[in-house]
mmCIF file of C-alpha atoms and ligand atoms in Angstrom:
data_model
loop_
_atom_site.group_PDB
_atom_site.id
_atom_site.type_symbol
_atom_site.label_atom_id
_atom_site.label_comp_id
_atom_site.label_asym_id
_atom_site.label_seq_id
_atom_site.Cartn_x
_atom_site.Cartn_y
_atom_site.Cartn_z
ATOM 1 C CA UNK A 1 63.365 -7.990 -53.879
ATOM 2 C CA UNK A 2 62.833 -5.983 -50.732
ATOM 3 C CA UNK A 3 64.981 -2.893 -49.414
ATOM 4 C CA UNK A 4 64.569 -1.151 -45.877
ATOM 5 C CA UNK A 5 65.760 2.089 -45.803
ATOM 6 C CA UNK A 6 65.815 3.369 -42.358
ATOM 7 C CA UNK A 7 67.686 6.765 -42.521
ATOM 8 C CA UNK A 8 64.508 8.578 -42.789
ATOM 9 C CA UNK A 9 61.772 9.871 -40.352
ATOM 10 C CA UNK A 10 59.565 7.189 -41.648
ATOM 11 C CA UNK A 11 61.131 3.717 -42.575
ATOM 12 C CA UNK A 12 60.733 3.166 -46.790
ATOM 13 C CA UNK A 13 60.255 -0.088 -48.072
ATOM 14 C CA UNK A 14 61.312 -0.768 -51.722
ATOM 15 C CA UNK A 15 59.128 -3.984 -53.867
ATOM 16 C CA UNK A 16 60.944 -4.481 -56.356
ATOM 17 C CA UNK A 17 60.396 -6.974 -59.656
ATOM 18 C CA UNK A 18 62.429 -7.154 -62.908
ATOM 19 C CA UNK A 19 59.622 -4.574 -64.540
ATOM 20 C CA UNK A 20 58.838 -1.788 -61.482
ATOM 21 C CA UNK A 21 59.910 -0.672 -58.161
ATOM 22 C CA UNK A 22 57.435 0.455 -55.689
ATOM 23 C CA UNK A 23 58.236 2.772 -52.901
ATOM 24 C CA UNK A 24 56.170 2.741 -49.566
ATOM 25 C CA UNK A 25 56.775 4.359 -45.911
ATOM 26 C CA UNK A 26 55.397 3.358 -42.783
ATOM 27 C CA UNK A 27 53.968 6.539 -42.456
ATOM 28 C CA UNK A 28 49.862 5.847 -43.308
ATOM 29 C CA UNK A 29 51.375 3.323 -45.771
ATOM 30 C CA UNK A 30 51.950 5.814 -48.563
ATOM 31 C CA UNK A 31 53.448 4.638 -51.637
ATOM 32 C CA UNK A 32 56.004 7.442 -52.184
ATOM 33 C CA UNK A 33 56.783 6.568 -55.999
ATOM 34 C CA UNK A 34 56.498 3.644 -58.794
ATOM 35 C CA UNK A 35 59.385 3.471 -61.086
ATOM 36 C CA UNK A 36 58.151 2.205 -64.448
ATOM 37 C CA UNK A 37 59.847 2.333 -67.861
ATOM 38 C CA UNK A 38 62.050 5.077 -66.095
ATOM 39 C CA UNK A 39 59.265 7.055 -65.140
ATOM 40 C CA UNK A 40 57.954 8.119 -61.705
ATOM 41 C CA UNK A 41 54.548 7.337 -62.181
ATOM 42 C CA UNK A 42 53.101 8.073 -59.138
ATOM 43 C CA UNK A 43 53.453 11.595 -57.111
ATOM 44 C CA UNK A 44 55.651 11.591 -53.948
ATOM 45 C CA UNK A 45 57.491 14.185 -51.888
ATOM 46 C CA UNK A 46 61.141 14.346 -52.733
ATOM 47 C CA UNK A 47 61.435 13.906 -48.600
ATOM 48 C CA UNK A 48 59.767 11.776 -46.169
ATOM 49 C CA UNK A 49 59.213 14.899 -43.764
ATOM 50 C CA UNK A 50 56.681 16.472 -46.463
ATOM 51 C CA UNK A 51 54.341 13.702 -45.730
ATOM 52 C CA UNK A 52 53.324 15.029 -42.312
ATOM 53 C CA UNK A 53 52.017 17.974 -44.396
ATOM 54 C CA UNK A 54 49.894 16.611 -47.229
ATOM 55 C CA UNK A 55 46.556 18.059 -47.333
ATOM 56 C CA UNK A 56 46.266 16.052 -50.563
ATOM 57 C CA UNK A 57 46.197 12.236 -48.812
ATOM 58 C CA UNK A 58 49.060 12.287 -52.069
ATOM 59 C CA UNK A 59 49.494 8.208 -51.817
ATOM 60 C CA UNK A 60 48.595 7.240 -48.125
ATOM 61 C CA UNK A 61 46.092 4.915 -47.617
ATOM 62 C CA UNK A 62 43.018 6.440 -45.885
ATOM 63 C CA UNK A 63 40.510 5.165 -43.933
ATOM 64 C CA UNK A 64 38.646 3.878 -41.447
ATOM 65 C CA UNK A 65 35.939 5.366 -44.134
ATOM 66 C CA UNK A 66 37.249 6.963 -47.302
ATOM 67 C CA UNK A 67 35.841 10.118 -48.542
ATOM 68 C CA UNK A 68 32.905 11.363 -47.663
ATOM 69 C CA UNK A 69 30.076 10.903 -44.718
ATOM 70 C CA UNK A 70 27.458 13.403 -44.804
ATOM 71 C CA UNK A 71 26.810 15.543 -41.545
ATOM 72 C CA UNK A 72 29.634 13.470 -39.419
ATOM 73 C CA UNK A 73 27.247 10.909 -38.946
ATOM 74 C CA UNK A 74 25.200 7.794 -39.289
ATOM 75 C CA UNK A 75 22.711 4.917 -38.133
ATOM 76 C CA UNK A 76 23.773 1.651 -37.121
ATOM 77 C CA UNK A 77 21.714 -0.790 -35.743
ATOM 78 C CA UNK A 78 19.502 1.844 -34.327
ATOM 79 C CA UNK A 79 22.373 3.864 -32.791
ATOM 80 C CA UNK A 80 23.587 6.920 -33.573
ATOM 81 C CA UNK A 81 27.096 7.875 -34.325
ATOM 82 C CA UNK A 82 28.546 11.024 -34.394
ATOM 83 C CA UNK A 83 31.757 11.723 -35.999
ATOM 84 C CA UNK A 84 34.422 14.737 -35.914
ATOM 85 C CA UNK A 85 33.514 16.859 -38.805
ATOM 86 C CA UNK A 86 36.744 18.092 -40.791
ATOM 87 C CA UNK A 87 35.151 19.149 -44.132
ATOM 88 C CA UNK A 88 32.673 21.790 -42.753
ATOM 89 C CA UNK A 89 29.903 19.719 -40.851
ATOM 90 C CA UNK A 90 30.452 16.970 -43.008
ATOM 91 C CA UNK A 91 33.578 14.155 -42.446
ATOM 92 C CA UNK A 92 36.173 13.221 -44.980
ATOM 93 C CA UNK A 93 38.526 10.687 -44.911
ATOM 94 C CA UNK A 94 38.159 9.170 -41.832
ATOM 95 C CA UNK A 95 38.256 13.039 -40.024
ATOM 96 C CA UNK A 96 41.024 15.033 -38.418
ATOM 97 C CA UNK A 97 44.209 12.957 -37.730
ATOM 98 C CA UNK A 98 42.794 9.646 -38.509
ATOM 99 C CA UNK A 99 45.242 6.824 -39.029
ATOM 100 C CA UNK A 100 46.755 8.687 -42.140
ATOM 101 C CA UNK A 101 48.509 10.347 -39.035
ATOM 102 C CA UNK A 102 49.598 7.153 -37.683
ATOM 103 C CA UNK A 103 52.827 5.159 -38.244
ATOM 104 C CA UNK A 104 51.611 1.622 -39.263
ATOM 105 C CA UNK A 105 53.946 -1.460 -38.601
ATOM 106 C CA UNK A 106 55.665 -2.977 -41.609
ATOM 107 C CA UNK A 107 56.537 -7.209 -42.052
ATOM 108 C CA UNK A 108 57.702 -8.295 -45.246
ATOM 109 C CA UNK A 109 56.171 -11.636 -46.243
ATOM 110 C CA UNK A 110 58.371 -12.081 -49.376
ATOM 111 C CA UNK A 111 60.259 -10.568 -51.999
ATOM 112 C CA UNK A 112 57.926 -9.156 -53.726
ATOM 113 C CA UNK A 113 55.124 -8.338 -50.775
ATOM 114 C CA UNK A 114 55.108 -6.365 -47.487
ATOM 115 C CA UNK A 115 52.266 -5.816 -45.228
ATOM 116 C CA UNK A 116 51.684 -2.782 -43.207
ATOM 117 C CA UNK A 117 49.389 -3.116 -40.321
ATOM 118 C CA UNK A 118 47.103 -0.221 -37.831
ATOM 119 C CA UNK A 119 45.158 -0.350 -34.707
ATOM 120 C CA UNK A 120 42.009 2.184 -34.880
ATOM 121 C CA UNK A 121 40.861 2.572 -31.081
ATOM 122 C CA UNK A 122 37.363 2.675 -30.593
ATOM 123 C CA UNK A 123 35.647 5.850 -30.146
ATOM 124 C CA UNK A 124 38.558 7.285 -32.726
ATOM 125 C CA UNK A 125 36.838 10.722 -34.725
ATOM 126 C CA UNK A 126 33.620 9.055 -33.531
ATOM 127 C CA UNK A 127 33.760 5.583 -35.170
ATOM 128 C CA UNK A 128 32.612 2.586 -33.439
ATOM 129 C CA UNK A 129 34.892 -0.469 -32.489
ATOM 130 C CA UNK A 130 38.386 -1.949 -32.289
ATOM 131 C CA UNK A 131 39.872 -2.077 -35.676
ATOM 132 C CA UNK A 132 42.767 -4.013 -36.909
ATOM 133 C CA UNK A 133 43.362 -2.749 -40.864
ATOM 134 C CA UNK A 134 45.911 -3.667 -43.359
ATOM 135 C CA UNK A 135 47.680 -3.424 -46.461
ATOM 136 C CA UNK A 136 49.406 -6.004 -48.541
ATOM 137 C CA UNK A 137 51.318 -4.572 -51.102
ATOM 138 C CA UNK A 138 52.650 -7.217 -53.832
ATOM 139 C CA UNK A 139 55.114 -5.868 -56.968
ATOM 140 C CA UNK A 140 54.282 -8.838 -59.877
ATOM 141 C CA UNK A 141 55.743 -7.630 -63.013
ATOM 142 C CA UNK A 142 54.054 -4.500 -63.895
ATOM 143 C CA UNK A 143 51.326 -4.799 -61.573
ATOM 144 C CA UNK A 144 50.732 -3.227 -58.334
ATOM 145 C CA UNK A 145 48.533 -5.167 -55.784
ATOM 146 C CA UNK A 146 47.115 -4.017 -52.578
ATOM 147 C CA UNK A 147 45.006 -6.575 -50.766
ATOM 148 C CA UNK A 148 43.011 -4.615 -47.473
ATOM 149 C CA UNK A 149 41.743 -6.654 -44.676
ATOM 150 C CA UNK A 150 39.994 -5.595 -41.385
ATOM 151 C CA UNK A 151 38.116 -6.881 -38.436
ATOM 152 C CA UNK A 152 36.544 -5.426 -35.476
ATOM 153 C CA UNK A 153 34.923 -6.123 -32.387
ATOM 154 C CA UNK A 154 32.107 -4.006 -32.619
ATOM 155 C CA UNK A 155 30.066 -3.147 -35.901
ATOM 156 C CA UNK A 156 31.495 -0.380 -37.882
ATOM 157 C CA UNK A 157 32.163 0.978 -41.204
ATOM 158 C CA UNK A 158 35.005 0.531 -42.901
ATOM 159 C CA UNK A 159 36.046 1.558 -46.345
ATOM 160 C CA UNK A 160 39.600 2.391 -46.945
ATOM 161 C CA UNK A 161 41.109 3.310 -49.687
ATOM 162 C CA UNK A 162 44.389 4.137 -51.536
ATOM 163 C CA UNK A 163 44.604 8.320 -52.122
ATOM 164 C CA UNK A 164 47.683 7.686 -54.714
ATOM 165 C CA UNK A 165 47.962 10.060 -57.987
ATOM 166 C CA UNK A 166 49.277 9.289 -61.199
ATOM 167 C CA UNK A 167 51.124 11.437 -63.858
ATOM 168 C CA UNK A 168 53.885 9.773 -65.480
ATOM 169 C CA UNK A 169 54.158 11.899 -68.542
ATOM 170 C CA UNK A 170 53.938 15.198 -66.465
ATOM 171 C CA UNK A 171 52.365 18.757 -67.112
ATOM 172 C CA UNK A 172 48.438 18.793 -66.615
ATOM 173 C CA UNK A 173 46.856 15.298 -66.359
ATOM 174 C CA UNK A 174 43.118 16.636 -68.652
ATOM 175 C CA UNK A 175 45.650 16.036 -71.575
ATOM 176 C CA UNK A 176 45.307 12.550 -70.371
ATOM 177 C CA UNK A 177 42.835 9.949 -71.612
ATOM 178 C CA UNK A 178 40.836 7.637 -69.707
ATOM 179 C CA UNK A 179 38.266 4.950 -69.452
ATOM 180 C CA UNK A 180 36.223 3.930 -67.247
ATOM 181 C CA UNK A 181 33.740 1.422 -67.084
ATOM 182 C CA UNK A 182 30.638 2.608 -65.335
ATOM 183 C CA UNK A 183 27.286 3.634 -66.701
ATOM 184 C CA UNK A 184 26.681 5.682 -63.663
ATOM 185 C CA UNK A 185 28.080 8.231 -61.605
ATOM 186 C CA UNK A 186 26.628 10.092 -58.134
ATOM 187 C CA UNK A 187 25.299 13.104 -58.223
ATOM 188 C CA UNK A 188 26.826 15.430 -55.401
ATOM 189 C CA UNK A 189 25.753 19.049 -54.059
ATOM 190 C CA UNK A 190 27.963 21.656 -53.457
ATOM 191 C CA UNK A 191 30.042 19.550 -50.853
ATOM 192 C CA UNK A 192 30.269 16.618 -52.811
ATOM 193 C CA UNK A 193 27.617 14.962 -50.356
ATOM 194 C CA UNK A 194 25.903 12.775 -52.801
ATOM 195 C CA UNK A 195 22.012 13.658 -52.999
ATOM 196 C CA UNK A 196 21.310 9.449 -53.431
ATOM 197 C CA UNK A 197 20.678 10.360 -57.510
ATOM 198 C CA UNK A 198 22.528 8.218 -60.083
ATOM 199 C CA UNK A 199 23.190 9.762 -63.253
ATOM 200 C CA UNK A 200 23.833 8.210 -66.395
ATOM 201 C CA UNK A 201 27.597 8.539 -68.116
ATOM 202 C CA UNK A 202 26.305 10.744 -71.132
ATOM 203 C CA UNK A 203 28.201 13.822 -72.270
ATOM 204 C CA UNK A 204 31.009 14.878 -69.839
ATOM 205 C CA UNK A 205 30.794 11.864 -67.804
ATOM 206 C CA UNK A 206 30.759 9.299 -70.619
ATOM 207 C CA UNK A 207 34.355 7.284 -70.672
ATOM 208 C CA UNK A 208 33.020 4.421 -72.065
ATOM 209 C CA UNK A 209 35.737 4.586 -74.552
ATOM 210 C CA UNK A 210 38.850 6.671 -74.473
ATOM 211 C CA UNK A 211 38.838 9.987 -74.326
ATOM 212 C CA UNK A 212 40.674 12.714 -73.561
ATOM 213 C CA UNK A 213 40.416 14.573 -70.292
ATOM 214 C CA UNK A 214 39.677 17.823 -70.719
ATOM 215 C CA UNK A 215 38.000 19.205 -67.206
ATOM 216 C CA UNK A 216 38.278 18.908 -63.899
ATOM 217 C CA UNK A 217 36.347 15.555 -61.939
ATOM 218 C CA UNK A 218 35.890 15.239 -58.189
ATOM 219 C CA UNK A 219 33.462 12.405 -58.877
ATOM 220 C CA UNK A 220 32.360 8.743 -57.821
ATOM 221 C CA UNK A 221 31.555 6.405 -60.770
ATOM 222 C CA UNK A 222 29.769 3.372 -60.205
ATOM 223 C CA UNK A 223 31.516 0.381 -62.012
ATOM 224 C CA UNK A 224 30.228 -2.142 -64.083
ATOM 225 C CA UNK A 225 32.895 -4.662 -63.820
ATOM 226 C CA UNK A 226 36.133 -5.064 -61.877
ATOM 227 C CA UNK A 227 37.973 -3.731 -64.837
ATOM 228 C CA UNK A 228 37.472 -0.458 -63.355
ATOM 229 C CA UNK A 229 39.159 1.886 -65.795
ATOM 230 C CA UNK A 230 42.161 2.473 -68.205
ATOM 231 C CA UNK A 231 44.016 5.484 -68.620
ATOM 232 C CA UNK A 232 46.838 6.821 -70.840
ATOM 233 C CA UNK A 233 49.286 9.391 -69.758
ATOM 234 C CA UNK A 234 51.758 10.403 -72.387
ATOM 235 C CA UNK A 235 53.291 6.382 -73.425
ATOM 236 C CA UNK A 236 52.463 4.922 -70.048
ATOM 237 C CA UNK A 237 48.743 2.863 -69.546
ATOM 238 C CA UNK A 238 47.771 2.500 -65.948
ATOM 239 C CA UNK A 239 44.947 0.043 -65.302
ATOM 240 C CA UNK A 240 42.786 -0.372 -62.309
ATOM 241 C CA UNK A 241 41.062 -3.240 -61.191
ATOM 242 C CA UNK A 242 39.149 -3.976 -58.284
ATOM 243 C CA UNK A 243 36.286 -5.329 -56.307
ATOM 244 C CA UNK A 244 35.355 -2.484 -54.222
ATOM 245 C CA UNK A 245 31.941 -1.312 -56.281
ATOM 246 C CA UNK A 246 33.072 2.293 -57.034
ATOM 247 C CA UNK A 247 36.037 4.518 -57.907
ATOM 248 C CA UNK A 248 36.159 8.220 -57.353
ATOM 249 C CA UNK A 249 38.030 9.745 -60.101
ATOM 250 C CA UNK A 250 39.822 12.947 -59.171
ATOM 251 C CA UNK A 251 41.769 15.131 -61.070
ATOM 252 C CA UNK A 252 44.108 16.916 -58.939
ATOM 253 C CA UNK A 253 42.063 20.086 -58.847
ATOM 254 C CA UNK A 254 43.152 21.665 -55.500
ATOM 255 C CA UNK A 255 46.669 19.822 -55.460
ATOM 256 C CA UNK A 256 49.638 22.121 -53.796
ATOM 257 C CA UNK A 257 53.109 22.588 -54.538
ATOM 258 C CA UNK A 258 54.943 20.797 -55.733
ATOM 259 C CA UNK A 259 52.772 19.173 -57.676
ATOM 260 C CA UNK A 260 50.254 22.478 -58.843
ATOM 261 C CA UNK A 261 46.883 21.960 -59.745
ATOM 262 C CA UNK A 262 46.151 19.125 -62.271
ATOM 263 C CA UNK A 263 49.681 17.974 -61.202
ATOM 264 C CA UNK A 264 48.003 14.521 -61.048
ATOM 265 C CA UNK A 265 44.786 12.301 -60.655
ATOM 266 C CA UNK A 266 43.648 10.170 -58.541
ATOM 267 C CA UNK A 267 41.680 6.985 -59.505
ATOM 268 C CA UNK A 268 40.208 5.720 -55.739
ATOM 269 C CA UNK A 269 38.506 2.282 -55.258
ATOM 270 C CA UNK A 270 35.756 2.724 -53.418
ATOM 271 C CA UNK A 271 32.646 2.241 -51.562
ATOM 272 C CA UNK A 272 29.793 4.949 -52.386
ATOM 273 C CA UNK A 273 30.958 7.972 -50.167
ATOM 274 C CA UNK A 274 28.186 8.610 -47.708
ATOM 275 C CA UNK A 275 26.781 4.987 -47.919
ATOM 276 C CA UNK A 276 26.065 4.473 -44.284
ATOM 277 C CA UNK A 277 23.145 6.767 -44.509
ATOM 278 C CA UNK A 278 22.029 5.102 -47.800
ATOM 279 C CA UNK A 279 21.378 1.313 -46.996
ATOM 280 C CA UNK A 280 20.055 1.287 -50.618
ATOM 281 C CA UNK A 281 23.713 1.281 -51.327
ATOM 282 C CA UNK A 282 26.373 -1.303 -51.304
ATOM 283 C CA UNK A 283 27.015 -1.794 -47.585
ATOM 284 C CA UNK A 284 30.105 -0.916 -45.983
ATOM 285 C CA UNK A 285 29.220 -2.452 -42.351
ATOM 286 C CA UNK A 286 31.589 -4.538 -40.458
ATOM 287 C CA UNK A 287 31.061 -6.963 -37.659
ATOM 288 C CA UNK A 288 32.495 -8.454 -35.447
ATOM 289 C CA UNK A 289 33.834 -12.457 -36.584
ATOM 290 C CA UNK A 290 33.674 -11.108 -40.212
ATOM 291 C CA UNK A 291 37.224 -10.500 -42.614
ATOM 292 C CA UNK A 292 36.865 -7.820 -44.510
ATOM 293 C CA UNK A 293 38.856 -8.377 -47.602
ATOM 294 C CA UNK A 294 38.861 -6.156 -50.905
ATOM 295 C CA UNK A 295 41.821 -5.532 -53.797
ATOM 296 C CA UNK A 296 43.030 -3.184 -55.896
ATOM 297 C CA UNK A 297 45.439 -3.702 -58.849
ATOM 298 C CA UNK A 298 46.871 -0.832 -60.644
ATOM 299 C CA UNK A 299 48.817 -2.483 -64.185
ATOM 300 C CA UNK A 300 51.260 -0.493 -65.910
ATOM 301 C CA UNK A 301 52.387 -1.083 -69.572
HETATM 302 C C1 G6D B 401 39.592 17.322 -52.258
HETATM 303 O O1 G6D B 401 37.391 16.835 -53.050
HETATM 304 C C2 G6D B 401 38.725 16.362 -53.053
HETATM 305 C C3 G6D B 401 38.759 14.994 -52.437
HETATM 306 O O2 G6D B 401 38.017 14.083 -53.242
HETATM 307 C C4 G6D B 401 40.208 14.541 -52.313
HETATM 308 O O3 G6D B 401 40.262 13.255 -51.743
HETATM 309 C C5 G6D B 401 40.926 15.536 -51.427
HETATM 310 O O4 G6D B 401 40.908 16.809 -52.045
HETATM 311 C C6 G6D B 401 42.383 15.155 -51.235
HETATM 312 O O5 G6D B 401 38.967 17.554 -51.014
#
């Protein structure tokens, strides 16, 4: 089932099925809280006014490139773009009031799945092309799909993503577990640029079972399969799978009220932040007459 609620700033959406409800605003597409087993499992403001301030991306849907692009810029086809730099010189998600600003239009297909759709103008923080992006959110169960699909009509970049958090038992999230399936993660300097190394998951970085926790992670693993990772917060498993090749996983570290630091993490299908300057990676380029379609499921037990 499908609710509009349009008393808001933002119009909210409500997917419901017999196991979950799913709440999403127009605003950036932000899921605003999944009800599971009587738990609100993801973070969201208690109003739809505190989304205009969310330093966090806390559950919008980010884009037109997600995380990070080193220097505000990159190569394509022998051009070169430069971007608006909102991370020092370096752009993250997307740059300054990218579409995460933006209210995207909402048409519900079902009961159980509503699309929200945005126009990114050429030229917009520096990115090349027309974009039309979306995100088709479908409530099955205990499973959360979100299907994204763009096209342009210029080549691009494009690698959105969905900037949720999750902490459905509450208190700090390293007394979580996870796993993750990757046998690699990027090495980043100081601004989380990677520096195009790949390290192996030993020690710290090794979730090749579950484990607890335990520190902070503003990282980028590289997955092995699209059974991305599995983690456990207090009786709740959340399960992400996907065909995007990488997931940052992100612990909340620098999270504001009223969450508080380690108030959540974030588990972000992804392409390799700063990939359009490494063509050795997984290629994020769009052109024009392609689809881009990727998924990501998050399942709750
Ligand atoms: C911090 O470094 C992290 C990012 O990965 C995250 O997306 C952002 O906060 C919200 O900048």
């Amino acid at each position: 089932m499908v609710t509009k609620d349009t008393s808001g700033k933002y119009d909210k959406y409500v997917i419901s099925s017999d196991e979950m409800q799913v709440s999403v605003i127009t605003l950036s597409a932000a899921v605003t809280d999944i009800l599971f087993k009587g738990k609100h499992c993801a973070l969201g403001f208690d109003s739809v006014e505190d989304y205009d301030d969310n330093p966090g991306y806390v559950g919008l849907v980010v884009g037109r490139y997600a995380n990070r692009i080193g220097g505000a810029k990159f190569t394509l086809e022998g051009k070169e773009y430069k971007l608006v730099p909102n991370e020092g010189k370096n752009q993250l998600h997307g740059g300054p009031d990218s579409w995460v600003k933006r209210v995207w239009q909402a048409e519900v297909l079902s009961d159980n799945v509503v699309r929200f759709s945005v126009f990114a103008p050429d030229g917009e923080n520096g990115f090349p092309g027309n974009m039309n992006a979306s995100v088709t959110y479908t409530v099955t169960g205990s499973t959360l799909r979100l299907d994204f699909e763009g096209e342009t009509d210029a080549p691009t970049v494009f690698a959105p993503t969905t900037h949720m958090y999750f902490n459905p038992k509450g208190g700090s999230v390293l007394e979580s577990s996870m796993k993750i399936n990757a046998s690699s993660w990027l090495q980043v300097d100081d601004e989380l640029i990677p520096t195009g190394v790949l390290m192996p998951c030993e020690g710290n970085f090794d979730f090749s079972s579950l484990r607890r926790i335990a520190k902070d992670y503003d990282h980028c693993f590289v997955l092995d399969s699209q059974d991305a990772c599995t983690a456990e917060c207090g009786d709740v498993k959340i399960s992400l799978k996907t065909d995007l090749p990488a997931m940052q996983f992100y612990t909340g570290t620098h999270l504001g009220e009223p969450f508080g630091a380690n108030g959540g993490f974030a588990i972000e299908p992804e392409f390799y932040p700063d990939s359009p300057n490494h063509p050795e990676w997984p290629s994020p380029v769009l052109r024009p007459g392609e689809k881009f379609r990727c998924f990501a499921e998050y399942i709750f037990e």
